[in-house]
C-alpha cells in the first residue's frame, strides 16, 4: 500500500478573472497593401480582417503579458501574491531560455510561483487552461495565471500574399482558481503531426544564424488545407467538447473559437448548428489572428462590451500549428 498522502486540491476549478492588452498601433489593410499585390476587398472577403495591432519595440511579449495579467488579477479580486502558478502560451518569445513566465511572475510581484511556457500554437491557451485546472484540482496551486501572448508581427513575411494580412499582436490572461462546482469542462485535445507542414516556420533559427538564408524566419501556411481541416475536423472536436460537458448547442450562451479567419468561424457556427441566440466572438475583424492570445482577448472584449456576461456558458476551441487543438466548455467569470 502506498504511503503517499492524497492531494488536497479543490473539487473543481473556474476562471475567476480575465484581462487583455492590445498594442497601441492599429494597422489597417492599406498598410499591408504596400507590400503585396492585393486589395482591401480581397483581404476582407478572404479573412474578415480590417485592422490588426502591431507592437512597438517597448511592447514586448513580457510587457504586454504584464498589462493583461494585472487586469485579470484585479478582475479576479485577488492580489499578485496569491498567484502560485504562471503559464505562458506563446510561439513568439525569442529567448529559448529562460521561460518568459519566470520574468512575468517576478515583475507582477507573484513571489515564487511555478512558472513555465507552453508552445502549442493557436491552441496554446487551451493547453494552458487545462494544465491550470489540473494544478488547482490536484492541489499544487490555488490560483494559476494563464497567459496567451504573441508578437506575430515579428514572424510575418510582409511579401507573402497568403499570410501578410493575417497576423496581429496582443496578450490575454485569465486567473484560474478553486470552485465548488464544475465550471471548466473536460478538455478534448490532441495533435495531427502528419499535417505539421501545413502551418510552420519557414526555416529553423540555426539556418538563419549560419547565413544559409538571408530572410528572417516567418510563419507560412497552406491556406486551403488549413481551412478544410479547421472547418470540418474542428467542428467535430467542438461537438465532442459539448458532449463531454453534457450540454447541447442549445445550452450555449457564447462561442469563442480561435480568431483565425472569419470564414472559418462562420462555417463552424453553421456546421455546429448553433442557435441564433448564441453570441459568437468575431474579434478577428479588428485584432487579426493573434494565435495563443486570440481566445482570451476575444473573451475579454465580449465581457467588456456586454455581449457576454458573467455566468454565461461558453464553448472555447483553439487550433493551429502542429496541427494541435484543444476545446472545452467554461463558465465565464
mmCIF file of C-alpha atoms in Angstrom:
data_model
loop_
_atom_site.group_PDB
_atom_site.id
_atom_site.type_symbol
_atom_site.label_atom_id
_atom_site.label_comp_id
_atom_site.label_asym_id
_atom_site.label_seq_id
_atom_site.Cartn_x
_atom_site.Cartn_y
_atom_site.Cartn_z
ATOM 1 C CA UNK A 1 0.000 0.000 0.000
ATOM 2 C CA UNK A 2 1.262 3.467 -0.894
ATOM 3 C CA UNK A 3 2.457 5.671 1.951
ATOM 4 C CA UNK A 4 1.881 8.847 -0.095
ATOM 5 C CA UNK A 5 -0.858 11.099 1.227
ATOM 6 C CA UNK A 6 -3.608 12.053 -1.254
ATOM 7 C CA UNK A 7 -3.558 15.563 -2.731
ATOM 8 C CA UNK A 8 -5.798 18.153 -1.141
ATOM 9 C CA UNK A 9 -6.911 20.223 -4.100
ATOM 10 C CA UNK A 10 -10.185 21.952 -4.842
ATOM 11 C CA UNK A 11 -13.138 19.841 -6.020
ATOM 12 C CA UNK A 12 -13.310 21.876 -9.229
ATOM 13 C CA UNK A 13 -11.754 24.915 -10.939
ATOM 14 C CA UNK A 14 -13.066 28.063 -12.589
ATOM 15 C CA UNK A 15 -11.957 31.148 -14.482
ATOM 16 C CA UNK A 16 -12.046 33.926 -11.900
ATOM 17 C CA UNK A 17 -10.984 36.931 -13.978
ATOM 18 C CA UNK A 18 -9.865 37.952 -17.452
ATOM 19 C CA UNK A 19 -7.730 40.760 -18.879
ATOM 20 C CA UNK A 20 -6.389 41.794 -22.252
ATOM 21 C CA UNK A 21 -3.863 44.096 -23.876
ATOM 22 C CA UNK A 22 -3.745 45.265 -27.491
ATOM 23 C CA UNK A 23 -0.781 47.312 -28.739
ATOM 24 C CA UNK A 24 -1.467 50.976 -29.359
ATOM 25 C CA UNK A 25 -0.631 50.899 -33.065
ATOM 26 C CA UNK A 26 -3.601 49.971 -35.239
ATOM 27 C CA UNK A 27 -2.626 48.740 -38.712
ATOM 28 C CA UNK A 28 -5.307 48.893 -41.447
ATOM 29 C CA UNK A 29 -5.254 46.755 -44.572
ATOM 30 C CA UNK A 30 -3.932 49.722 -46.557
ATOM 31 C CA UNK A 31 -0.564 49.307 -44.832
ATOM 32 C CA UNK A 32 -0.422 45.632 -45.782
ATOM 33 C CA UNK A 33 -1.184 46.519 -49.403
ATOM 34 C CA UNK A 34 2.066 48.484 -49.592
ATOM 35 C CA UNK A 35 4.000 45.194 -49.870
ATOM 36 C CA UNK A 36 1.597 42.718 -51.534
ATOM 37 C CA UNK A 37 -0.456 42.810 -54.727
ATOM 38 C CA UNK A 38 -3.980 42.612 -53.347
ATOM 39 C CA UNK A 39 -6.917 44.777 -52.279
ATOM 40 C CA UNK A 40 -8.821 45.662 -49.136
ATOM 41 C CA UNK A 41 -11.871 43.893 -50.552
ATOM 42 C CA UNK A 42 -9.883 40.706 -51.203
ATOM 43 C CA UNK A 43 -8.408 40.659 -47.690
ATOM 44 C CA UNK A 44 -11.791 41.223 -46.064
ATOM 45 C CA UNK A 45 -13.513 38.586 -48.196
ATOM 46 C CA UNK A 46 -10.793 36.003 -47.530
ATOM 47 C CA UNK A 47 -10.295 36.614 -43.815
ATOM 48 C CA UNK A 48 -12.762 39.159 -42.467
ATOM 49 C CA UNK A 49 -9.833 41.231 -41.194
ATOM 50 C CA UNK A 50 -9.970 45.020 -41.469
ATOM 51 C CA UNK A 51 -7.293 46.006 -38.946
ATOM 52 C CA UNK A 52 -4.784 44.447 -36.597
ATOM 53 C CA UNK A 53 -2.487 45.693 -33.801
ATOM 54 C CA UNK A 54 1.299 45.645 -34.108
ATOM 55 C CA UNK A 55 3.570 46.051 -31.112
ATOM 56 C CA UNK A 56 6.192 48.748 -30.722
ATOM 57 C CA UNK A 57 9.707 47.832 -29.539
ATOM 58 C CA UNK A 58 8.605 48.647 -25.977
ATOM 59 C CA UNK A 59 5.552 46.384 -26.192
ATOM 60 C CA UNK A 60 7.469 43.166 -25.670
ATOM 61 C CA UNK A 61 5.967 39.747 -25.008
ATOM 62 C CA UNK A 62 6.643 40.276 -21.287
ATOM 63 C CA UNK A 63 5.352 43.872 -21.226
ATOM 64 C CA UNK A 64 2.071 43.008 -22.942
ATOM 65 C CA UNK A 65 1.625 39.987 -20.677
ATOM 66 C CA UNK A 66 2.133 42.082 -17.556
ATOM 67 C CA UNK A 67 -0.537 44.563 -18.664
ATOM 68 C CA UNK A 68 -3.059 41.808 -19.386
ATOM 69 C CA UNK A 69 -2.178 39.953 -16.179
ATOM 70 C CA UNK A 70 -2.707 42.993 -13.991
ATOM 71 C CA UNK A 71 -6.235 43.368 -15.340
ATOM 72 C CA UNK A 72 -7.004 39.672 -14.930
ATOM 73 C CA UNK A 73 -5.752 39.594 -11.337
ATOM 74 C CA UNK A 74 -7.776 42.699 -10.450
ATOM 75 C CA UNK A 75 -10.836 41.223 -12.158
ATOM 76 C CA UNK A 76 -10.404 38.043 -10.108
ATOM 77 C CA UNK A 77 -10.375 40.059 -6.897
ATOM 78 C CA UNK A 78 -7.065 38.691 -5.636
ATOM 79 C CA UNK A 79 -3.551 40.065 -5.187
ATOM 80 C CA UNK A 80 -0.430 39.140 -7.184
ATOM 81 C CA UNK A 81 0.977 37.454 -4.082
ATOM 82 C CA UNK A 82 -1.828 34.900 -4.278
ATOM 83 C CA UNK A 83 -0.680 33.676 -7.694
ATOM 84 C CA UNK A 84 1.223 30.413 -7.241
ATOM 85 C CA UNK A 85 1.360 29.292 -10.871
ATOM 86 C CA UNK A 86 2.117 31.156 -14.115
ATOM 87 C CA UNK A 87 1.660 29.509 -17.514
ATOM 88 C CA UNK A 88 2.501 31.432 -20.687
ATOM 89 C CA UNK A 89 1.375 30.151 -24.080
ATOM 90 C CA UNK A 90 3.418 31.699 -26.907
ATOM 91 C CA UNK A 91 5.435 30.934 -30.028
ATOM 92 C CA UNK A 92 6.971 34.393 -30.375
ATOM 93 C CA UNK A 93 9.207 34.718 -27.315
ATOM 94 C CA UNK A 94 12.620 34.590 -28.968
ATOM 95 C CA UNK A 95 14.705 33.575 -25.953
ATOM 96 C CA UNK A 96 14.980 29.802 -25.828
ATOM 97 C CA UNK A 97 15.614 30.049 -22.106
ATOM 98 C CA UNK A 98 14.669 31.133 -19.503
ATOM 99 C CA UNK A 99 10.907 30.889 -19.892
ATOM 100 C CA UNK A 100 9.283 34.314 -20.139
ATOM 101 C CA UNK A 101 6.810 33.116 -17.483
ATOM 102 C CA UNK A 102 9.527 33.453 -14.839
ATOM 103 C CA UNK A 103 10.176 37.095 -15.764
ATOM 104 C CA UNK A 104 6.465 37.889 -15.777
ATOM 105 C CA UNK A 105 5.943 36.218 -12.386
ATOM 106 C CA UNK A 106 8.703 38.299 -10.856
ATOM 107 C CA UNK A 107 7.612 41.592 -12.400
ATOM 108 C CA UNK A 108 3.975 41.276 -11.315
ATOM 109 C CA UNK A 109 5.081 40.518 -7.748
ATOM 110 C CA UNK A 110 3.822 36.958 -7.618
ATOM 111 C CA UNK A 111 6.555 35.706 -5.318
ATOM 112 C CA UNK A 112 7.921 32.271 -6.207
ATOM 113 C CA UNK A 113 5.218 30.509 -8.240
ATOM 114 C CA UNK A 114 5.672 27.582 -10.584
ATOM 115 C CA UNK A 115 6.310 29.268 -13.937
ATOM 116 C CA UNK A 116 6.753 27.828 -17.415
ATOM 117 C CA UNK A 117 5.991 28.410 -21.104
ATOM 118 C CA UNK A 118 3.831 26.286 -23.421
ATOM 119 C CA UNK A 119 4.382 26.027 -27.179
ATOM 120 C CA UNK A 120 1.142 24.800 -28.728
ATOM 121 C CA UNK A 121 0.487 27.412 -31.395
ATOM 122 C CA UNK A 122 -3.053 28.714 -31.640
ATOM 123 C CA UNK A 123 -4.236 26.019 -29.207
ATOM 124 C CA UNK A 124 -1.763 27.217 -26.574
ATOM 125 C CA UNK A 125 -4.317 28.979 -24.391
ATOM 126 C CA UNK A 126 -6.493 25.857 -24.249
ATOM 127 C CA UNK A 127 -3.485 23.766 -23.274
ATOM 128 C CA UNK A 128 -2.550 26.266 -20.564
ATOM 129 C CA UNK A 129 -6.111 26.414 -19.249
ATOM 130 C CA UNK A 130 -6.236 22.622 -18.990
ATOM 131 C CA UNK A 131 -2.926 22.464 -17.144
ATOM 132 C CA UNK A 132 -4.050 25.222 -14.757
ATOM 133 C CA UNK A 133 -7.284 23.382 -13.995
ATOM 134 C CA UNK A 134 -5.280 20.259 -13.192
ATOM 135 C CA UNK A 135 -2.955 22.171 -10.881
ATOM 136 C CA UNK A 136 -5.870 23.656 -8.911
ATOM 137 C CA UNK A 137 -7.783 20.387 -8.623
ATOM 138 C CA UNK A 138 -4.633 18.371 -7.839
ATOM 139 C CA UNK A 139 -3.684 20.866 -5.143
ATOM 140 C CA UNK A 140 -0.263 22.019 -6.354
ATOM 141 C CA UNK A 141 -1.598 25.563 -6.816
ATOM 142 C CA UNK A 142 -4.604 27.577 -5.689
ATOM 143 C CA UNK A 143 -4.522 30.421 -8.232
ATOM 144 C CA UNK A 144 -2.911 30.000 -11.636
ATOM 145 C CA UNK A 145 -2.338 32.808 -14.115
ATOM 146 C CA UNK A 146 -2.723 31.635 -17.729
ATOM 147 C CA UNK A 147 -1.455 33.993 -20.418
ATOM 148 C CA UNK A 148 -1.735 33.774 -24.195
ATOM 149 C CA UNK A 149 0.625 36.279 -25.819
ATOM 150 C CA UNK A 150 2.095 36.838 -29.267
ATOM 151 C CA UNK A 151 4.172 39.296 -31.282
ATOM 152 C CA UNK A 152 3.422 37.668 -34.621
ATOM 153 C CA UNK A 153 4.421 40.818 -36.479
ATOM 154 C CA UNK A 154 7.979 39.628 -35.783
ATOM 155 C CA UNK A 155 7.249 36.406 -37.674
ATOM 156 C CA UNK A 156 5.262 37.851 -40.581
ATOM 157 C CA UNK A 157 6.599 37.908 -44.127
ATOM 158 C CA UNK A 158 5.079 41.128 -45.454
ATOM 159 C CA UNK A 159 5.737 39.980 -49.017
ATOM 160 C CA UNK A 160 3.819 36.714 -48.621
ATOM 161 C CA UNK A 161 0.430 37.364 -50.207
ATOM 162 C CA UNK A 162 -1.093 34.368 -48.404
ATOM 163 C CA UNK A 163 -0.211 35.406 -44.837
ATOM 164 C CA UNK A 164 0.936 39.046 -44.716
ATOM 165 C CA UNK A 165 -2.538 40.286 -43.755
ATOM 166 C CA UNK A 166 -3.356 37.630 -41.149
ATOM 167 C CA UNK A 167 -1.318 38.217 -38.029
ATOM 168 C CA UNK A 168 -1.508 40.633 -35.126
ATOM 169 C CA UNK A 169 -0.027 41.151 -31.669
ATOM 170 C CA UNK A 170 -1.513 41.163 -28.188
ATOM 171 C CA UNK A 171 -1.909 39.419 -24.848
ATOM 172 C CA UNK A 172 -4.839 37.912 -22.984
ATOM 173 C CA UNK A 173 -4.817 36.452 -19.483
ATOM 174 C CA UNK A 174 -7.105 34.632 -17.080
ATOM 175 C CA UNK A 175 -6.838 33.613 -13.436
ATOM 176 C CA UNK A 176 -7.894 30.040 -12.701
ATOM 177 C CA UNK A 177 -8.858 29.219 -9.130
ATOM 178 C CA UNK A 178 -10.937 26.855 -6.957
ATOM 179 C CA UNK A 179 -14.653 26.222 -7.440
ATOM 180 C CA UNK A 180 -17.310 24.195 -5.643
ATOM 181 C CA UNK A 181 -18.986 23.048 -8.869
ATOM 182 C CA UNK A 182 -17.762 22.229 -12.393
ATOM 183 C CA UNK A 183 -17.019 25.480 -14.264
ATOM 184 C CA UNK A 184 -14.307 24.248 -16.634
ATOM 185 C CA UNK A 185 -15.380 21.157 -18.518
ATOM 186 C CA UNK A 186 -13.333 18.207 -19.777
ATOM 187 C CA UNK A 187 -10.838 19.134 -22.489
ATOM 188 C CA UNK A 188 -10.844 17.480 -25.878
ATOM 189 C CA UNK A 189 -7.308 17.958 -27.157
ATOM 190 C CA UNK A 190 -4.828 16.290 -29.436
ATOM 191 C CA UNK A 191 -2.483 16.596 -32.382
ATOM 192 C CA UNK A 192 -2.179 15.525 -36.010
ATOM 193 C CA UNK A 193 1.543 15.639 -36.613
ATOM 194 C CA UNK A 194 1.219 14.185 -40.097
ATOM 195 C CA UNK A 195 -0.160 17.607 -41.100
ATOM 196 C CA UNK A 196 2.572 19.642 -39.382
ATOM 197 C CA UNK A 197 3.849 21.083 -42.670
ATOM 198 C CA UNK A 198 0.577 22.923 -43.317
ATOM 199 C CA UNK A 199 1.488 25.629 -40.770
ATOM 200 C CA UNK A 200 5.149 26.091 -39.998
ATOM 201 C CA UNK A 201 8.126 28.386 -39.606
ATOM 202 C CA UNK A 202 9.821 28.848 -42.963
ATOM 203 C CA UNK A 203 13.309 27.854 -41.757
ATOM 204 C CA UNK A 204 14.827 26.864 -38.384
ATOM 205 C CA UNK A 205 16.668 29.538 -36.398
ATOM 206 C CA UNK A 206 20.044 27.849 -36.903
ATOM 207 C CA UNK A 207 19.765 28.059 -40.691
ATOM 208 C CA UNK A 208 19.296 31.817 -40.437
ATOM 209 C CA UNK A 209 22.165 32.084 -37.945
ATOM 210 C CA UNK A 210 24.535 30.161 -40.189
ATOM 211 C CA UNK A 211 23.863 32.516 -43.086
ATOM 212 C CA UNK A 212 22.357 29.811 -45.295
ATOM 213 C CA UNK A 213 19.368 32.115 -45.830
ATOM 214 C CA UNK A 214 19.190 35.887 -45.542
ATOM 215 C CA UNK A 215 15.457 36.268 -44.960
ATOM 216 C CA UNK A 216 14.353 36.197 -41.328
ATOM 217 C CA UNK A 217 12.180 33.164 -40.441
ATOM 218 C CA UNK A 218 8.443 33.689 -40.771
ATOM 219 C CA UNK A 219 5.205 31.737 -40.402
ATOM 220 C CA UNK A 220 3.785 30.206 -43.547
ATOM 221 C CA UNK A 221 0.760 28.027 -44.190
ATOM 222 C CA UNK A 222 -1.170 26.099 -46.813
ATOM 223 C CA UNK A 223 -4.365 28.115 -46.618
ATOM 224 C CA UNK A 224 -6.837 25.769 -48.285
ATOM 225 C CA UNK A 225 -5.639 22.696 -46.407
ATOM 226 C CA UNK A 226 -5.829 24.529 -43.076
ATOM 227 C CA UNK A 227 -9.283 25.899 -43.917
ATOM 228 C CA UNK A 228 -10.706 22.456 -44.723
ATOM 229 C CA UNK A 229 -9.173 20.911 -41.600
ATOM 230 C CA UNK A 230 -10.405 23.694 -39.322
ATOM 231 C CA UNK A 231 -13.948 23.742 -40.670
ATOM 232 C CA UNK A 232 -14.624 20.008 -40.850
ATOM 233 C CA UNK A 233 -12.382 18.397 -38.247
ATOM 234 C CA UNK A 234 -12.531 21.113 -35.583
ATOM 235 C CA UNK A 235 -16.315 21.233 -35.694
ATOM 236 C CA UNK A 236 -16.201 17.561 -34.680
ATOM 237 C CA UNK A 237 -13.838 18.363 -31.806
ATOM 238 C CA UNK A 238 -16.097 21.213 -30.686
ATOM 239 C CA UNK A 239 -19.069 18.844 -30.631
ATOM 240 C CA UNK A 240 -17.047 16.339 -28.603
ATOM 241 C CA UNK A 241 -16.333 19.064 -26.043
ATOM 242 C CA UNK A 242 -20.050 19.819 -25.790
ATOM 243 C CA UNK A 243 -20.802 16.122 -25.353
ATOM 244 C CA UNK A 244 -18.093 15.749 -22.693
ATOM 245 C CA UNK A 245 -19.591 18.668 -20.765
ATOM 246 C CA UNK A 246 -23.050 17.123 -21.054
ATOM 247 C CA UNK A 247 -24.634 20.014 -22.919
ATOM 248 C CA UNK A 248 -26.088 20.663 -26.371
ATOM 249 C CA UNK A 249 -25.592 23.657 -28.697
ATOM 250 C CA UNK A 250 -28.938 24.982 -27.413
ATOM 251 C CA UNK A 251 -27.461 25.214 -23.898
ATOM 252 C CA UNK A 252 -24.657 27.527 -25.023
ATOM 253 C CA UNK A 253 -24.651 31.273 -24.465
ATOM 254 C CA UNK A 254 -21.330 32.080 -26.137
ATOM 255 C CA UNK A 255 -18.990 30.565 -28.741
ATOM 256 C CA UNK A 256 -15.339 31.692 -28.622
ATOM 257 C CA UNK A 257 -13.289 29.966 -31.321
ATOM 258 C CA UNK A 258 -9.696 30.790 -32.162
ATOM 259 C CA UNK A 259 -9.785 34.001 -34.175
ATOM 260 C CA UNK A 260 -8.061 32.662 -37.268
ATOM 261 C CA UNK A 261 -10.395 33.664 -40.039
ATOM 262 C CA UNK A 262 -13.991 34.941 -40.220
ATOM 263 C CA UNK A 263 -14.914 32.362 -42.870
ATOM 264 C CA UNK A 264 -13.731 29.542 -40.602
ATOM 265 C CA UNK A 265 -15.724 30.946 -37.686
ATOM 266 C CA UNK A 266 -18.916 31.319 -39.727
ATOM 267 C CA UNK A 267 -18.528 27.836 -41.221
ATOM 268 C CA UNK A 268 -18.083 26.272 -37.768
ATOM 269 C CA UNK A 269 -21.200 28.049 -36.500
ATOM 270 C CA UNK A 270 -23.144 26.586 -39.428
ATOM 271 C CA UNK A 271 -21.710 23.071 -39.048
ATOM 272 C CA UNK A 272 -22.408 23.026 -35.301
ATOM 273 C CA UNK A 273 -25.936 24.361 -35.970
ATOM 274 C CA UNK A 274 -25.602 26.940 -33.211
ATOM 275 C CA UNK A 275 -28.836 28.811 -32.412
ATOM 276 C CA UNK A 276 -29.002 32.494 -33.324
ATOM 277 C CA UNK A 277 -29.208 33.237 -29.600
ATOM 278 C CA UNK A 278 -25.556 32.175 -29.163
ATOM 279 C CA UNK A 279 -23.129 35.115 -29.111
ATOM 280 C CA UNK A 280 -20.195 34.418 -31.433
ATOM 281 C CA UNK A 281 -16.792 36.066 -30.953
ATOM 282 C CA UNK A 282 -15.635 37.798 -34.142
ATOM 283 C CA UNK A 283 -12.726 39.751 -32.695
ATOM 284 C CA UNK A 284 -10.610 38.794 -35.715
ATOM 285 C CA UNK A 285 -12.064 41.723 -37.680
ATOM 286 C CA UNK A 286 -10.147 44.322 -35.685
ATOM 287 C CA UNK A 287 -7.459 42.253 -33.949
ATOM 288 C CA UNK A 288 -6.352 39.789 -36.623
ATOM 289 C CA UNK A 289 -5.004 36.341 -35.820
ATOM 290 C CA UNK A 290 -3.078 36.559 -32.543
ATOM 291 C CA UNK A 291 -2.552 32.801 -32.151
ATOM 292 C CA UNK A 292 -2.388 31.850 -28.441
ATOM 293 C CA UNK A 293 -3.740 35.274 -27.408
ATOM 294 C CA UNK A 294 -6.873 35.201 -29.548
ATOM 295 C CA UNK A 295 -9.295 33.356 -27.251
ATOM 296 C CA UNK A 296 -8.637 35.317 -24.019
ATOM 297 C CA UNK A 297 -8.589 38.589 -25.990
ATOM 298 C CA UNK A 298 -11.934 37.751 -27.574
ATOM 299 C CA UNK A 299 -13.333 36.658 -24.208
ATOM 300 C CA UNK A 300 -12.226 39.896 -22.576
ATOM 301 C CA UNK A 301 -13.812 42.022 -25.314
ATOM 302 C CA UNK A 302 -17.142 40.186 -25.196
ATOM 303 C CA UNK A 303 -17.374 40.734 -21.441
ATOM 304 C CA UNK A 304 -16.178 44.344 -21.609
ATOM 305 C CA UNK A 305 -18.719 45.289 -24.286
ATOM 306 C CA UNK A 306 -21.618 43.470 -22.631
ATOM 307 C CA UNK A 307 -22.051 40.992 -25.484
ATOM 308 C CA UNK A 308 -21.426 38.266 -22.905
ATOM 309 C CA UNK A 309 -21.980 38.313 -19.157
ATOM 310 C CA UNK A 310 -20.690 36.667 -16.020
ATOM 311 C CA UNK A 311 -22.070 33.173 -15.607
ATOM 312 C CA UNK A 312 -22.610 32.559 -19.327
ATOM 313 C CA UNK A 313 -21.753 29.112 -20.648
ATOM 314 C CA UNK A 314 -19.116 29.330 -23.395
ATOM 315 C CA UNK A 315 -17.518 26.858 -25.765
ATOM 316 C CA UNK A 316 -13.871 27.701 -26.487
ATOM 317 C CA UNK A 317 -11.716 25.984 -29.090
ATOM 318 C CA UNK A 318 -8.194 26.667 -30.297
ATOM 319 C CA UNK A 319 -6.487 25.028 -33.254
ATOM 320 C CA UNK A 320 -3.365 25.601 -35.312
ATOM 321 C CA UNK A 321 0.278 24.775 -35.959
ATOM 322 C CA UNK A 322 1.230 21.219 -35.160
ATOM 323 C CA UNK A 323 -1.509 20.578 -36.040
ATOM 324 C CA UNK A 324 -2.869 20.776 -32.496
ATOM 325 C CA UNK A 325 -6.226 21.556 -30.944
ATOM 326 C CA UNK A 326 -7.988 21.984 -27.600
ATOM 327 C CA UNK A 327 -11.663 22.562 -26.844
ATOM 328 C CA UNK A 328 -13.632 22.863 -23.611
ATOM 329 C CA UNK A 329 -16.762 24.401 -22.144
ATOM 330 C CA UNK A 330 -16.336 27.070 -19.460
ATOM 331 C CA UNK A 331 -18.415 29.345 -17.298
ATOM 332 C CA UNK A 332 -17.411 32.953 -17.948
ATOM 333 C CA UNK A 333 -16.079 34.927 -14.951
#
